[in-house]
Coordinates of C-alpha atoms in Angstrom, one line a residue:
Chain C
X1 CA 35.8 -48.7 187.7
X2 CA 33.8 -47.6 184.7
X3 CA 36.1 -45.5 182.5
X4 CA 33.3 -44.3 180.2
X5 CA 31.6 -42.6 183.1
X6 CA 34.6 -40.5 184.1
X7 CA 34.1 -36.9 184.1
X8 CA 37.7 -35.9 183.5
X9 CA 37.6 -32.5 185.1
X10 CA 36.0 -33.9 188.3
X11 CA 38.6 -36.7 188.3
X12 CA 41.3 -34.1 188.0
X13 CA 39.8 -31.9 190.8
X14 CA 39.5 -34.8 193.3
X15 CA 42.9 -36.2 192.4
X16 CA 44.5 -32.8 192.9
X17 CA 42.7 -32.4 196.3
X18 CA 43.8 -35.8 197.5
X19 CA 47.4 -35.3 196.4
X20 CA 47.4 -31.8 197.9
X21 CA 46.3 -33.3 201.2
X22 CA 49.3 -35.7 201.1
X23 CA 51.7 -32.8 200.4
X24 CA 50.3 -30.7 203.2
X25 CA 50.9 -33.7 205.6
X26 CA 54.4 -33.9 204.2
X27 CA 55.1 -30.2 204.7
X28 CA 53.9 -30.2 208.3
X29 CA 55.6 -33.6 209.1
X30 CA 58.7 -33.6 206.9
X31 CA 60.5 -36.3 208.9
X32 CA 59.6 -39.0 206.3
X33 CA 61.1 -36.9 203.6
X34 CA 64.2 -36.1 205.6
X35 CA 64.7 -39.7 206.8
X36 CA 64.3 -40.9 203.2
X37 CA 67.1 -38.6 202.1
X38 CA 69.4 -39.0 205.0
X39 CA 69.4 -42.7 205.2
X40 CA 70.8 -43.3 201.7
X41 CA 73.3 -40.5 202.0
X42 CA 74.6 -42.0 205.3
X43 CA 74.8 -45.4 203.5
X44 CA 76.6 -43.7 200.6
X45 CA 79.3 -42.4 203.0
X46 CA 79.5 -45.5 205.1
X47 CA 79.5 -48.2 202.3
X48 CA 81.6 -45.9 200.2
X49 CA 84.2 -45.9 203.0
X50 CA 83.8 -49.6 203.8
X51 CA 84.7 -50.7 200.3
X52 CA 87.1 -47.9 199.4
X53 CA 90.0 -50.3 199.6
X54 CA 88.3 -53.0 197.5
X55 CA 90.8 -54.7 195.2
X56 CA 91.1 -53.4 191.6
X57 CA 88.9 -55.3 189.2
X58 CA 86.4 -56.1 192.0
X59 CA 84.0 -53.7 190.3
X60 CA 84.6 -53.8 186.5
X61 CA 83.7 -50.7 184.6
X62 CA 83.5 -48.3 187.5
X63 CA 86.1 -45.9 189.1
X64 CA 85.1 -46.4 192.7
X65 CA 82.6 -48.2 194.9
X66 CA 80.7 -44.9 195.4
X67 CA 80.3 -44.8 191.7
X68 CA 78.9 -48.3 191.8
X69 CA 76.7 -47.8 194.9
X70 CA 74.9 -44.6 193.7
X71 CA 72.5 -46.4 191.4
X72 CA 71.7 -49.0 194.1
X73 CA 70.9 -46.3 196.6
X74 CA 68.7 -44.2 194.2
X75 CA 66.7 -47.3 193.4
X76 CA 66.5 -48.3 197.1
X77 CA 65.3 -44.8 198.0
X78 CA 62.5 -45.0 195.5
X79 CA 61.7 -48.5 196.4
X80 CA 61.4 -47.8 200.2
X81 CA 59.2 -44.7 199.5
X82 CA 56.9 -46.7 197.3
X83 CA 56.8 -49.6 199.7
X84 CA 55.6 -47.3 202.4
X85 CA 53.0 -45.7 200.2
X86 CA 50.2 -47.9 201.5
X87 CA 50.7 -46.6 205.0
X88 CA 48.7 -43.3 204.7
X89 CA 45.9 -45.3 203.1
X90 CA 46.0 -47.9 205.9
X91 CA 45.8 -45.1 208.5
X92 CA 42.8 -43.6 206.6
X93 CA 41.2 -47.0 206.7
X94 CA 41.8 -47.5 210.4
X95 CA 40.8 -44.0 211.5
X96 CA 37.7 -43.9 209.3
X97 CA 38.9 -41.1 207.1
X98 CA 38.6 -43.4 204.0
X99 CA 34.8 -43.4 204.6
X100 CA 34.8 -39.7 204.1
X101 CA 36.2 -40.3 200.6
X102 CA 33.9 -43.3 200.0
X103 CA 30.7 -41.4 200.8
X104 CA 31.7 -38.6 198.4
X105 CA 30.4 -38.8 194.8
X106 CA 33.9 -39.2 193.4
X107 CA 34.0 -39.2 189.6
X108 CA 36.1 -42.3 190.1
X109 CA 37.6 -43.8 193.2
X110 CA 40.7 -44.4 191.0
X111 CA 41.6 -40.9 192.2
X112 CA 42.4 -42.3 195.6
X113 CA 45.0 -44.6 194.0
X114 CA 46.2 -42.0 191.5
X115 CA 46.9 -39.5 194.2
X116 CA 49.1 -42.0 196.0
X117 CA 51.0 -42.7 192.7
X118 CA 51.6 -39.0 192.1
X119 CA 52.6 -38.3 195.6
X120 CA 55.1 -41.1 195.9
X121 CA 56.5 -40.5 192.4
X122 CA 57.2 -36.8 193.1
X123 CA 58.6 -37.7 196.5
X124 CA 60.9 -40.4 195.1
X125 CA 62.1 -38.0 192.4
X126 CA 62.9 -35.3 195.0
X127 CA 64.8 -37.8 197.2
X128 CA 66.6 -39.4 194.2
X129 CA 67.7 -36.0 192.8
X130 CA 69.1 -35.0 196.2
X131 CA 71.1 -38.3 196.3
X132 CA 72.2 -37.8 192.8
X133 CA 73.5 -34.3 193.7
X134 CA 75.3 -35.6 196.7
X135 CA 76.8 -38.4 194.7
X136 CA 77.9 -35.9 192.1
X137 CA 79.5 -33.7 194.8
X138 CA 81.3 -36.7 196.1
X139 CA 82.7 -37.3 192.7
X140 CA 80.6 -40.3 191.7
X141 CA 79.5 -38.9 188.4
X142 CA 76.3 -37.6 186.7
X143 CA 74.4 -39.3 183.9
X144 CA 74.2 -37.6 180.5
X145 CA 70.9 -36.3 179.2
X146 CA 69.8 -39.6 177.7
X147 CA 70.9 -41.3 180.8
X148 CA 68.8 -39.0 183.0
X149 CA 65.8 -40.0 180.9
X150 CA 66.5 -43.7 181.6
X151 CA 67.0 -43.0 185.3
X152 CA 63.6 -41.3 185.7
X153 CA 61.8 -43.8 183.4
X154 CA 63.2 -46.7 185.4
X155 CA 62.2 -45.0 188.7
X156 CA 58.6 -44.3 187.5
X157 CA 58.2 -48.0 186.5
X158 CA 59.6 -49.2 189.8
X159 CA 57.5 -46.7 191.8
X160 CA 54.3 -47.8 189.9
X161 CA 55.1 -51.5 190.5
X162 CA 55.9 -51.2 194.2
X163 CA 53.2 -48.6 195.0
X164 CA 50.5 -50.8 193.4
X165 CA 51.6 -53.7 195.6
X166 CA 51.8 -51.5 198.7
X167 CA 48.3 -50.1 198.1
X168 CA 47.0 -53.6 197.6
X169 CA 48.6 -54.7 200.9
X170 CA 47.0 -51.7 202.6
X171 CA 43.6 -53.0 201.7
X172 CA 44.3 -56.7 202.3
X173 CA 46.1 -56.6 205.7
X174 CA 44.1 -56.1 208.8
X175 CA 46.1 -53.1 210.2
X176 CA 49.1 -50.9 210.1
X177 CA 51.1 -53.1 212.5
X178 CA 50.9 -55.9 210.0
X179 CA 51.8 -53.6 207.1
X180 CA 54.8 -52.2 208.9
X181 CA 56.0 -55.7 209.9
X182 CA 55.7 -56.8 206.3
X183 CA 57.6 -53.7 205.0
X184 CA 60.2 -54.4 207.6
X185 CA 60.6 -58.0 206.4
X186 CA 60.6 -57.2 202.7
X187 CA 62.7 -54.0 202.6
X188 CA 66.3 -54.9 203.6
X189 CA 66.3 -58.5 202.3
X190 CA 65.3 -57.3 198.9
X191 CA 68.1 -54.7 199.0
X192 CA 70.8 -57.3 199.9
X193 CA 69.4 -59.8 197.5
X194 CA 69.9 -57.4 194.6
X195 CA 72.9 -55.8 192.8
X196 CA 72.6 -52.6 194.8
X197 CA 75.6 -53.3 197.1
X198 CA 77.6 -55.8 195.1
X199 CA 77.8 -57.3 191.6
X200 CA 76.5 -60.7 190.9
X201 CA 80.0 -62.0 190.2
X202 CA 80.8 -61.3 193.9
X203 CA 77.8 -63.4 195.2
X204 CA 77.5 -67.2 195.8
X205 CA 75.6 -68.9 193.1
X206 CA 72.2 -69.2 194.8
X207 CA 72.3 -65.5 195.8
X208 CA 73.3 -64.6 192.2
X209 CA 70.2 -66.3 191.0
X210 CA 68.1 -64.5 193.5
X211 CA 69.6 -61.1 192.7
X212 CA 69.2 -61.7 189.0
X213 CA 65.4 -62.4 189.5
X214 CA 64.9 -59.5 191.9
X215 CA 62.9 -56.6 190.4
X216 CA 65.2 -54.1 192.1
X217 CA 68.1 -55.4 190.0
X218 CA 66.2 -54.7 186.8
X219 CA 65.9 -51.1 187.9
X220 CA 69.5 -50.8 189.3
X221 CA 71.4 -52.0 186.3
X222 CA 70.1 -49.6 183.6
X223 CA 70.7 -46.7 186.1
X224 CA 74.2 -48.0 186.8
X225 CA 74.9 -48.0 183.0
X226 CA 73.6 -44.4 182.8
X227 CA 76.1 -43.5 185.6
X228 CA 79.1 -45.4 184.3
X229 CA 79.0 -45.0 180.5
X230 CA 77.4 -43.2 177.6
X231 CA 73.8 -44.4 177.6
X232 CA 73.0 -47.1 175.1
X233 CA 70.0 -49.3 175.5
X234 CA 71.6 -52.2 173.7
X235 CA 74.6 -52.5 176.0
X236 CA 74.6 -55.5 178.4
X237 CA 73.6 -54.3 181.8
X238 CA 73.3 -57.6 183.7
X239 CA 75.4 -60.7 183.6
X240 CA 72.8 -63.0 185.0
X241 CA 73.3 -66.8 185.6
X242 CA 70.6 -67.4 183.0
X243 CA 72.3 -65.1 180.4
X244 CA 73.1 -61.5 179.6
X245 CA 70.5 -58.8 179.7
X246 CA 70.7 -55.5 178.0
X247 CA 69.4 -52.2 179.4
X248 CA 66.4 -52.5 177.1
X249 CA 65.7 -56.0 178.4
X250 CA 65.9 -54.9 182.0
X251 CA 63.5 -52.0 181.4
X252 CA 61.2 -54.2 179.4
X253 CA 61.0 -56.8 182.3
X254 CA 60.4 -54.0 184.8
X255 CA 57.7 -52.6 182.5
X256 CA 56.1 -56.0 182.2
X257 CA 56.1 -56.5 186.0
X258 CA 54.5 -53.1 186.4
X259 CA 51.7 -53.8 183.9
X260 CA 51.2 -57.3 185.4
X261 CA 51.0 -55.9 189.0
X262 CA 48.5 -53.2 187.9
X263 CA 46.3 -55.9 186.2
X264 CA 46.5 -58.1 189.2
X265 CA 45.6 -55.5 191.7
X266 CA 42.7 -54.0 189.7
X267 CA 40.0 -56.5 190.7
X268 CA 41.0 -56.1 194.3
X269 CA 40.9 -52.3 194.2
X270 CA 37.6 -52.5 192.3
X271 CA 36.2 -54.8 195.0
X272 CA 37.5 -52.7 197.9
X273 CA 36.7 -49.3 196.4
X274 CA 33.4 -49.9 194.6
Chain M
X1 CA 5.5 -37.8 200.6
X2 CA 7.8 -40.8 201.0
X3 CA 11.3 -39.7 200.1
X4 CA 13.1 -42.8 201.3
X5 CA 11.7 -46.3 201.2
X6 CA 13.4 -49.2 202.9
X7 CA 12.1 -52.7 202.3
X8 CA 13.1 -56.0 204.0
X9 CA 16.7 -54.9 204.6
X10 CA 19.0 -57.5 206.0
X11 CA 22.7 -57.6 206.8
X12 CA 25.0 -60.1 208.6
X13 CA 28.6 -59.8 209.7
X14 CA 29.9 -63.4 209.8
X15 CA 27.8 -65.0 212.7
X16 CA 26.0 -61.8 213.7
X17 CA 22.8 -60.8 212.0
X18 CA 22.8 -57.0 212.4
X19 CA 19.6 -56.3 210.5
X20 CA 16.6 -58.6 210.1
X21 CA 14.2 -57.7 207.3
X22 CA 13.9 -54.0 208.3
X23 CA 11.3 -51.9 206.5
X24 CA 10.5 -48.2 207.0
X25 CA 9.5 -45.1 205.1
X26 CA 10.9 -41.6 205.6
X27 CA 9.1 -38.5 204.5
X28 CA 10.7 -35.6 202.6
X29 CA 11.6 -32.7 204.7
X30 CA 11.2 -34.5 208.0
X31 CA 13.6 -35.3 210.8
X32 CA 13.5 -39.0 211.2
X33 CA 14.8 -40.6 214.3
X34 CA 16.4 -44.1 214.7
X35 CA 16.3 -45.0 218.3
X36 CA 17.8 -48.1 219.9
X37 CA 20.4 -49.3 222.3
X38 CA 24.0 -49.9 221.3
X39 CA 24.3 -52.9 219.1
X40 CA 20.7 -52.7 217.9
X41 CA 21.7 -52.3 214.3
X42 CA 21.4 -48.5 214.0
X43 CA 25.0 -47.9 212.7
X44 CA 24.7 -50.7 210.2
X45 CA 21.5 -49.2 208.9
X46 CA 23.1 -45.8 208.7
X47 CA 26.2 -47.1 206.9
X48 CA 24.0 -48.9 204.4
X49 CA 22.1 -45.6 203.8
X50 CA 25.4 -43.8 203.4
X51 CA 26.4 -46.4 200.7
X52 CA 29.4 -47.6 202.9
X53 CA 28.0 -51.1 203.5
X54 CA 26.2 -53.2 201.0
X55 CA 23.1 -55.0 202.4
X56 CA 22.7 -58.8 202.0
X57 CA 19.1 -58.4 201.0
X58 CA 16.3 -55.9 200.6
X59 CA 15.8 -52.6 198.7
X60 CA 16.3 -48.9 199.4
X61 CA 15.0 -46.2 197.2
X62 CA 15.9 -42.5 197.8
X63 CA 13.8 -40.2 195.7
X64 CA 13.0 -43.2 193.5
X65 CA 16.7 -44.0 192.9
X66 CA 17.8 -47.5 193.8
X67 CA 20.5 -47.1 196.3
X68 CA 22.1 -50.4 195.7
X69 CA 22.2 -50.1 192.0
X70 CA 23.1 -46.4 191.8
X71 CA 25.2 -45.6 194.8
X72 CA 27.1 -42.7 193.1
X73 CA 23.8 -40.9 192.4
X74 CA 22.8 -41.4 196.0
X75 CA 26.1 -40.0 197.2
X76 CA 25.3 -36.7 195.4
X77 CA 22.1 -36.5 197.5
X78 CA 23.4 -37.3 200.9
X79 CA 25.6 -35.8 203.5
X80 CA 27.0 -38.2 206.1
X81 CA 28.2 -37.5 209.6
X82 CA 29.7 -40.6 211.1
X83 CA 29.6 -41.7 214.7
X84 CA 33.4 -41.8 214.9
X85 CA 34.7 -38.4 213.9
X86 CA 37.5 -39.0 211.3
X87 CA 39.4 -35.8 210.8
X88 CA 42.9 -35.4 209.4
X89 CA 44.7 -34.1 212.4
X90 CA 47.3 -32.3 210.3
X91 CA 44.9 -30.2 208.3
X92 CA 43.2 -27.1 209.7
X93 CA 39.5 -27.0 209.8
X94 CA 39.4 -24.7 206.8
X95 CA 41.7 -26.9 204.8
X96 CA 39.5 -29.9 205.6
X97 CA 36.4 -28.1 204.4
X98 CA 38.3 -27.0 201.2
X99 CA 39.4 -30.6 200.7
X100 CA 35.9 -31.9 201.2
X101 CA 34.3 -29.4 198.8
X102 CA 36.7 -30.6 196.1
X103 CA 35.5 -34.2 196.6
X104 CA 32.0 -32.9 195.9
X105 CA 33.3 -31.0 192.8
X106 CA 32.2 -27.6 194.0
X107 CA 33.4 -24.5 192.1
X108 CA 35.6 -21.9 193.8
X109 CA 32.9 -19.3 194.4
X110 CA 30.4 -21.8 195.7
X111 CA 33.0 -23.4 197.9
X112 CA 34.1 -20.1 199.4
X113 CA 30.6 -19.0 200.1
X114 CA 29.5 -22.3 201.7
X115 CA 32.5 -22.6 203.9
X116 CA 32.1 -19.0 205.1
X117 CA 28.4 -19.5 205.8
X118 CA 29.0 -22.8 207.7
X119 CA 31.8 -21.3 209.8
X120 CA 29.4 -18.6 210.9
X121 CA 26.4 -20.9 211.4
X122 CA 28.4 -23.3 213.5
X123 CA 30.4 -20.6 215.3
X124 CA 33.8 -21.9 214.3
X125 CA 35.5 -18.5 213.5
X126 CA 37.8 -18.5 216.5
X127 CA 39.4 -21.9 215.8
X128 CA 38.8 -22.8 212.1
X129 CA 42.4 -22.1 211.2
X130 CA 43.9 -24.3 213.9
X131 CA 44.9 -27.9 213.1
X132 CA 42.1 -30.4 213.6
X133 CA 44.3 -32.4 216.0
X134 CA 44.0 -29.6 218.6
X135 CA 40.1 -29.5 218.6
X136 CA 37.9 -30.6 221.5
X137 CA 35.2 -33.2 221.0
X138 CA 32.6 -30.5 220.4
X139 CA 34.7 -28.6 217.8
X140 CA 35.5 -31.9 216.0
X141 CA 31.8 -32.7 215.8
X142 CA 30.9 -29.2 214.5
X143 CA 33.6 -29.3 211.8
X144 CA 32.5 -32.9 210.9
X145 CA 28.9 -31.6 210.6
X146 CA 30.0 -28.7 208.5
X147 CA 31.8 -31.1 206.1
X148 CA 28.6 -33.2 205.8
X149 CA 26.6 -30.1 204.9
X150 CA 29.0 -28.4 202.5
X151 CA 27.4 -29.5 199.3
X152 CA 23.8 -28.8 200.6
X153 CA 22.7 -32.4 200.6
X154 CA 19.0 -33.3 200.1
X155 CA 19.4 -35.9 202.9
X156 CA 21.6 -35.5 206.0
X157 CA 22.5 -38.7 207.7
X158 CA 23.8 -38.4 211.3
X159 CA 25.0 -41.4 213.3
X160 CA 24.8 -40.4 217.0
X161 CA 26.1 -36.9 216.5
X162 CA 25.9 -35.7 220.0
X163 CA 27.5 -38.5 221.9
X164 CA 29.8 -37.2 224.6
X165 CA 29.3 -33.5 223.6
X166 CA 29.2 -30.5 225.9
X167 CA 25.9 -28.8 226.3
X168 CA 26.9 -25.8 224.2
X169 CA 27.9 -27.9 221.2
X170 CA 24.8 -30.1 221.6
X171 CA 22.5 -27.1 221.6
X172 CA 24.2 -25.6 218.5
X173 CA 23.8 -28.9 216.7
X174 CA 20.2 -29.2 217.7
X175 CA 19.4 -25.7 216.6
X176 CA 21.1 -26.3 213.3
X177 CA 19.2 -29.5 212.7
X178 CA 15.9 -27.7 213.4
X179 CA 16.9 -24.9 211.0
X180 CA 17.9 -27.4 208.3
X181 CA 14.6 -29.2 208.7
X182 CA 12.7 -26.0 208.4
X183 CA 14.6 -25.3 205.2
X184 CA 13.3 -28.6 203.8
X185 CA 16.2 -30.9 204.3
X186 CA 15.4 -34.6 205.1
X187 CA 17.4 -35.6 208.2
X188 CA 18.0 -39.1 209.5
X189 CA 19.3 -39.0 213.0
X190 CA 20.3 -42.1 214.9
X191 CA 20.6 -41.8 218.6
X192 CA 20.3 -43.7 221.9
X193 CA 19.4 -40.4 223.7
X194 CA 15.6 -40.5 224.2
X195 CA 15.3 -36.8 224.8
X196 CA 17.1 -35.9 221.6
X197 CA 14.8 -38.0 219.5
X198 CA 11.7 -36.9 221.4
X199 CA 12.5 -33.2 221.0
X200 CA 13.8 -33.3 217.4
X201 CA 12.1 -36.1 215.5
X202 CA 8.9 -35.8 213.5
X203 CA 8.7 -39.6 213.3
X204 CA 10.9 -42.4 214.4
X205 CA 11.6 -46.1 214.5
X206 CA 12.8 -48.0 217.5
X207 CA 15.2 -50.8 216.6
X208 CA 16.1 -53.7 218.8
X209 CA 18.2 -56.7 217.8
X210 CA 18.1 -55.7 214.2
X211 CA 14.3 -55.4 214.0
X212 CA 11.9 -52.5 214.0
X213 CA 9.9 -52.8 217.2
X214 CA 7.9 -49.6 216.9
X215 CA 7.3 -46.9 214.3
X216 CA 5.4 -43.7 214.2
X217 CA 5.5 -40.1 215.6
X218 CA 6.7 -39.7 219.2
X219 CA 3.2 -38.7 220.3
X220 CA 1.6 -41.6 218.4
X221 CA 3.9 -44.1 220.0
X222 CA 3.4 -42.7 223.5
X223 CA -0.3 -42.4 223.1
X224 CA -0.5 -46.0 222.1
X225 CA 0.5 -46.9 225.6
X226 CA -2.7 -45.4 226.9
X227 CA -2.6 -43.8 230.3
X228 CA 0.2 -42.9 232.7
X229 CA 3.0 -45.3 233.4
X230 CA 3.5 -46.6 236.9
X231 CA 6.6 -48.2 238.4
X232 CA 5.8 -50.2 241.5
X233 CA 8.1 -51.9 244.0
X234 CA 7.0 -53.7 247.1
X235 CA 10.6 -54.1 248.3
X236 CA 13.9 -52.7 247.1
X237 CA 14.8 -56.0 245.5
X238 CA 11.9 -58.3 245.0
X239 CA 12.0 -61.9 243.7
X240 CA 10.5 -63.0 240.5
X241 CA 7.9 -65.1 242.3
X242 CA 6.8 -62.2 244.4
X243 CA 6.5 -59.8 241.5
X244 CA 4.6 -62.5 239.6
X245 CA 2.0 -62.7 242.4
X246 CA 1.7 -58.9 242.4
X247 CA 1.3 -58.8 238.6
X248 CA -1.6 -61.4 239.0
X249 CA -3.3 -59.1 241.5
X250 CA -2.8 -56.1 239.2
X251 CA -4.2 -57.9 236.2
X252 CA -7.4 -58.5 238.1
X253 CA -8.0 -54.8 238.4
X254 CA -10.0 -53.3 235.6
X255 CA -8.1 -50.3 234.0
X256 CA -4.6 -51.6 234.6
X257 CA -2.8 -53.0 231.5
X258 CA 0.5 -53.7 229.9
X259 CA 2.1 -55.2 233.1
X260 CA 5.8 -56.0 232.8
X261 CA 8.1 -57.4 235.4
X262 CA 11.4 -55.5 235.0
X263 CA 14.2 -57.9 236.0
X264 CA 16.9 -55.3 235.5
X265 CA 15.3 -53.0 238.1
X266 CA 15.1 -55.5 240.9
X267 CA 11.9 -57.1 239.6
X268 CA 10.0 -53.8 239.7
X269 CA 6.6 -53.9 238.1
X270 CA 5.7 -51.5 235.3
X271 CA 2.2 -51.0 234.1
X272 CA -0.2 -48.5 232.5
X273 CA -3.2 -47.1 234.3
X274 CA -6.3 -45.8 232.6
X275 CA -6.3 -42.0 232.9
X276 CA -10.1 -41.8 233.5
X277 CA -10.1 -43.9 236.6
X278 CA -8.7 -43.4 240.1
X279 CA -7.1 -46.7 240.3
X280 CA -4.3 -46.1 242.7
X281 CA -6.5 -46.2 245.8
X282 CA -8.0 -49.4 244.6
X283 CA -4.5 -50.8 243.9
X284 CA -3.3 -49.9 247.5
X285 CA -6.3 -51.7 249.0
X286 CA -5.8 -54.8 246.9
X287 CA -2.1 -55.0 247.7
X288 CA -2.8 -54.5 251.5
X289 CA -5.4 -57.2 251.3
X290 CA -2.7 -59.6 249.9
X291 CA -0.3 -58.4 252.6
X292 CA 2.0 -56.4 250.4
X293 CA 3.3 -53.0 251.4
X294 CA 4.3 -50.4 248.8
X295 CA 8.1 -49.7 248.9
X296 CA 7.9 -47.1 246.0
X297 CA 5.4 -46.1 243.5
X298 CA 6.3 -43.6 240.7
X299 CA 3.8 -42.2 238.2
X300 CA 4.8 -40.5 235.0
X301 CA 3.4 -39.7 231.6
X302 CA 4.5 -42.2 228.9
X303 CA 8.0 -41.6 227.4
X304 CA 9.8 -43.2 224.5
X305 CA 11.6 -45.3 227.0
X306 CA 8.2 -46.7 228.0
X307 CA 7.5 -47.5 224.4
X308 CA 10.8 -49.4 224.3
X309 CA 10.0 -51.1 227.6
X310 CA 6.6 -52.1 226.4
X311 CA 8.1 -53.7 223.3
X312 CA 11.1 -55.4 224.8
X313 CA 10.4 -55.8 228.5
X314 CA 13.5 -53.7 229.4
X315 CA 14.4 -50.1 229.5
X316 CA 16.8 -48.6 227.0
X317 CA 19.3 -48.0 229.8
X318 CA 19.1 -51.7 230.9
X319 CA 19.6 -52.7 227.3
X320 CA 22.7 -50.6 227.1
X321 CA 24.0 -52.1 230.3
X322 CA 23.3 -55.6 229.2
X323 CA 25.2 -55.0 226.0
X324 CA 28.3 -53.8 227.9
X325 CA 31.1 -56.2 227.5
X326 CA 29.2 -58.4 225.0
X327 CA 30.2 -56.5 221.9
X328 CA 33.6 -56.9 220.4
X329 CA 34.0 -53.4 219.1
X330 CA 37.4 -54.1 217.7
X331 CA 36.0 -57.0 215.7
X332 CA 33.0 -55.0 214.5
X333 CA 35.3 -52.2 213.5
X334 CA 37.5 -54.6 211.4
X335 CA 34.4 -56.1 209.8
X336 CA 33.0 -52.8 208.7
X337 CA 36.5 -51.5 207.6
X338 CA 37.0 -51.6 203.9

């Protein structure tokens, strides 16, 4: 993709058109949005109830399990949405609609990728805000202003990271069946192998290692800090088997992963889109 | 004046060679037909012209612009109507056109005027605000055509645009293509419908097995065959040996040429008779002398199908039938999918 040749207005026009199309689809078929909100809310109730009688000290630094779980579910919602972001592109490939985009003199075919990023980011934010409101209503707290900034920054990084992988898969895999199967395989194991539902101290050693290397954990822990205390980037957020990580470290790792994934997928996108 | 110049174009999909050193020239403002049976390589050629598929070798110039080196410039010049209509079922027809016009960077005024004009021209007023998922095949094709024409392309590329359409939609599309050609647009139309190409095309190529087997105007190609075309059968289903004997008898008659034994039609014999001579009486006498009776004898003026028959030894319909079941459409679709 030759940046120097971009005509910014044309890039804006086509990105807006592509994003608008995704939102029209969402408006007329809102089930994805609703399911994405309902599922974590149901989990919040069910898991909240399941662990309501957890012994004291089981979750240090939080008042209740719901208070602990909120961060995990916010991240999981954004993660699931981003992981599914390749599906519309895969369907466009399969049904030939992508060809309609590829024969158009787009200022840059990057607009196809950008529109997916914008769409999923906005969708994830809407879903996350609803979950945050429900959590607040249930008495599980609300981050301060600085904390909110950390929540949304973390979510943007996670969405960029996972969306880039999902878009990549949408080009690499032969069809939507394979993509859905892979999403199915990745989704829940990554959730359970993170600190979304339980702290590392509660896990067997091997799972603790897995959880402390899981990108979801690097997103969950800073958000959890934002929920449970006054936000401070230097506070230790993750007690990993290999050492303690502060909020800043977690976000930096997530940022590095995002940049790395964007660099990795770029040649593939170039090959597929040019 | 040549507007599009294609030289030695080749393309393979793993073990299948779809195009083999294809060359042709297309004049500005003409309607150029690409005729051939399914699997001949028409769609591959069209996809290369639409910048969707990169060729393995060869060159294409459109208005002196190298298509392979400057695909984006070419995309500004072309409108593409694919064989498989890909619409977003959730969008209405109007929303789809609006979306498409943004991809071509049209301004609001231009966009509004073009959409309105095309809705009128293609008689889409009654259903344009319904979702595309509710459209019939003809409606889908019309909206697809409108999308290809929105930005007033210099070249319109259509891949089998009337396959499976009702007569009304087909006539509307034919009329529109004639009008566009009269307005100076260069149109490339691929089809396996002989009458469509015969009626609409100024010039054409016939493609078979990835190669150009004939090229010219419809009348030039038909005139090359000489006189009228005769299809002769001495029995409903002859044997090859029997037909071979008859073809030897026919070849001894002065004025009969281009004798072909058509296996797909029960070893019938196709040949061309000189218009100037009354050869049929002589033919009957010669056959009777060799103790053959005529089961059927049909005489017709040369058609494009005869041109195809002459070049390949089979009719276009026979070629279509022989391809049935041989193509793995799913595999081809995957191979051409980005």
